[in-house]
Tab-separated table of C-alpha atoms in Angstrom:
chain	number	residue	atom	x	y	z
A	175	PRO	CA	5.715	28.372	-6.001
A	176	PRO	CA	2.379	26.958	-6.371
A	177	GLN	CA	2.395	22.994	-6.438
A	178	ILE	CA	-1.336	22.276	-6.858
A	179	PRO	CA	-2.886	22.953	-10.437
A	180	PRO	CA	-6.646	23.381	-9.239
A	181	ASN	CA	-5.488	25.964	-6.521
A	182	THR	CA	-3.689	27.723	-9.258
A	183	GLY	CA	-6.706	27.453	-11.430
A	184	ASN	CA	-8.953	28.925	-8.880
A	185	VAL	CA	-6.636	31.719	-8.009
A	186	ALA	CA	-6.541	32.595	-11.869
A	187	ARG	CA	-10.257	33.012	-11.806
A	188	THR	CA	-9.951	35.384	-8.890
A	189	CYS	CA	-7.457	37.355	-10.819
A	190	VAL	CA	-9.615	37.521	-13.747
A	191	VAL	CA	-12.897	38.507	-12.081
A	192	THR	CA	-11.021	41.169	-9.983
A	193	GLY	CA	-8.879	42.656	-12.626
A	194	SER	CA	-5.797	41.324	-10.907
A	195	ARG	CA	-2.511	40.206	-12.479
A	196	LEU	CA	-1.278	36.825	-11.596
A	197	HIS	CA	2.310	36.628	-11.184
A	198	LEU	CA	3.604	32.986	-11.035
A	199	VAL	CA	7.294	32.249	-9.235
A	200	GLY	CA	8.781	29.048	-10.357
A	201	PRO	CA	9.766	26.373	-10.071
A	202	LEU	CA	6.013	25.509	-10.687
A	203	GLY	CA	5.056	22.110	-9.696
A	204	PHE	CA	2.904	21.594	-12.797
A	205	SER	CA	2.722	22.385	-16.521
A	206	LEU	CA	0.538	25.559	-17.352
A	207	GLU	CA	-0.872	23.317	-19.774
A	208	SER	CA	-2.211	20.927	-16.953
A	209	LYS	CA	-5.862	19.918	-17.409
A	210	GLU	CA	-6.526	20.293	-13.792
A	211	LEU	CA	-5.345	23.880	-13.973
A	212	ARG	CA	-7.391	24.696	-16.961
A	213	ARG	CA	-10.510	22.788	-15.465
A	214	ALA	CA	-10.276	25.025	-12.366
A	215	GLY	CA	-9.848	28.106	-14.462
A	216	LEU	CA	-12.693	27.360	-16.638
A	217	ASP	CA	-12.903	29.487	-19.691
A	218	TYR	CA	-11.421	32.535	-17.811
A	219	TRP	CA	-8.090	31.275	-18.518
A	220	GLU	CA	-7.618	32.812	-21.925
A	221	ASP	CA	-8.308	36.232	-20.204
A	222	LEU	CA	-5.544	36.096	-17.892
A	223	ARG	CA	-2.070	36.374	-19.326
A	224	PRO	CA	-0.161	35.381	-16.289
A	225	GLU	CA	3.368	36.787	-15.744
A	226	VAL	CA	5.708	33.490	-15.233
A	227	TYR	CA	9.107	34.041	-13.464
A	228	ALA	CA	11.733	31.255	-13.423
A	229	ASP	CA	12.411	31.763	-9.560
A	230	TRP	CA	12.566	34.844	-6.687
A	231	PRO	CA	15.293	36.764	-8.241
A	232	ASP	CA	14.009	36.799	-11.717
A	233	PHE	CA	10.607	38.159	-10.329
A	234	GLU	CA	12.715	40.528	-8.205
A	235	ALA	CA	14.245	41.682	-11.546
A	236	ARG	CA	11.534	41.996	-13.557
A	237	ALA	CA	8.512	42.710	-11.529
A	238	LEU	CA	9.582	44.725	-8.695
A	239	ARG	CA	12.244	46.989	-10.233
A	240	GLY	CA	10.901	50.241	-10.791
A	241	GLN	CA	7.551	49.434	-9.437
A	242	SER	CA	5.863	51.632	-6.722
A	243	GLY	CA	3.765	48.675	-5.556
A	244	ARG	CA	4.698	47.214	-2.067
A	245	MET	CA	4.861	43.599	-1.281
A	246	HIS	CA	2.430	42.167	1.109
A	247	LEU	CA	3.839	38.596	2.322
A	248	PHE	CA	1.090	36.395	3.451
A	249	THR	CA	1.761	33.672	6.324
A	250	ALA	CA	-0.130	32.181	8.930
A	251	ARG	CA	2.997	32.949	11.471
A	252	ALA	CA	2.342	36.782	11.041
A	253	GLY	CA	1.819	38.862	13.849
A	254	ARG	CA	-0.342	41.541	11.963
A	255	SER	CA	-3.689	41.038	10.229
A	256	LEU	CA	-4.371	41.839	6.741
A	257	PHE	CA	-7.251	44.026	8.283
A	258	GLN	CA	-4.220	46.249	9.839
A	259	ALA	CA	-2.493	46.675	6.548
A	260	ASP	CA	-2.870	49.848	3.876
A	261	PHE	CA	-3.226	48.835	0.598
A	262	ALA	CA	-2.151	50.832	-2.636
A	263	PRO	CA	-2.806	50.385	-6.279
A	264	GLY	CA	0.123	48.387	-7.641
A	265	ASP	CA	0.682	46.592	-4.615
A	266	PHE	CA	1.711	42.855	-4.741
A	267	LEU	CA	-0.100	40.193	-2.577
A	268	VAL	CA	2.394	37.579	-2.231
A	269	PHE	CA	1.556	33.590	-1.139
A	270	GLY	CA	3.793	30.715	-0.912
A	271	GLN	CA	3.566	27.316	-1.649
A	272	GLU	CA	0.741	25.237	-0.510
A	273	GLN	CA	2.668	22.966	1.740
A	274	LEU	CA	5.675	25.236	3.014
A	275	GLY	CA	4.269	28.678	2.536
A	276	LEU	CA	6.741	31.579	1.996
A	277	PRO	CA	10.462	30.813	2.468
A	278	PRO	CA	11.434	31.754	5.952
A	279	ALA	CA	14.444	34.037	4.448
A	280	LEU	CA	11.784	36.172	2.638
A	281	LEU	CA	9.848	36.507	5.495
A	282	GLY	CA	12.861	37.400	7.422
A	283	ALA	CA	14.257	39.895	5.297
A	284	PHE	CA	10.805	41.987	5.183
A	285	PRO	CA	9.023	41.344	8.741
A	286	ASP	CA	7.134	44.673	8.471
A	287	ARG	CA	5.476	43.132	5.159
A	288	CYS	CA	4.265	39.964	6.874
A	289	LEU	CA	0.340	39.721	7.029
A	290	GLY	CA	-1.999	37.125	8.241
A	291	ILE	CA	-5.650	36.157	7.566
A	292	PRO	CA	-7.344	35.977	11.277
A	293	MET	CA	-8.277	32.463	12.114
A	294	LEU	CA	-9.729	30.494	15.412
A	295	GLU	CA	-7.085	29.705	17.652
A	296	GLY	CA	-5.175	26.380	16.949
A	297	ARG	CA	-5.948	26.496	13.017
A	298	ARG	CA	-3.250	26.311	10.896
A	299	SER	CA	-4.167	27.651	7.635
A	300	LEU	CA	-6.674	28.239	4.977
A	301	ASN	CA	-6.534	26.714	1.221
A	302	LEU	CA	-4.233	28.789	-0.623
A	303	ALA	CA	-7.191	29.773	-3.384
A	304	VAL	CA	-9.324	30.955	-0.595
A	305	ALA	CA	-6.493	32.661	1.205
A	306	VAL	CA	-6.054	34.739	-2.091
A	307	GLY	CA	-9.599	35.486	-2.671
A	308	VAL	CA	-9.964	36.741	1.203
A	309	ALA	CA	-6.972	38.841	0.515
A	310	ALA	CA	-7.698	40.249	-2.918
A	311	TYR	CA	-11.208	41.255	-2.116
A	312	HIS	CA	-10.341	43.119	1.222
A	313	ALA	CA	-7.672	44.925	-0.666
A	314	LEU	CA	-9.915	45.859	-3.280
A	315	ARG	CA	-12.436	46.983	-0.399
A	316	HIS	CA	-9.738	49.030	1.029
A	317	LEU	CA	-8.807	50.575	-2.373
A	318	SER	CA	-12.455	51.553	-3.218
A	319	GLY	CA	-12.590	53.720	-0.035
């Protein structure tokens, strides 16, 4: 679950301009009414209509059941690059909390779904909003042929 409102606001903007759906899995570290969230999302927030889930089981029950889309789990510890992945309409790009990333149990349950964004050796990670932008646009490019 995201903890930093401006990151989520920037991710919201990316979702609106790409036509992507934002799914927020709680517990969130802020209110959706946060000024920082709204400021980062600018006037795009009203066009977003995010799906909000209480926790991971709620997300699995409501978002994943009956969906054909696959999960792509983004982690700095992935052995496979997002440039090696195939994306299909309806897929989910899943990112974790800013400080902790995705839970180890989730990554362990789906090791074949783990993807990383290439970085220079010795670098830890990108900002969450930047990582979402990189992944979203790469997936869209892949889908456009």
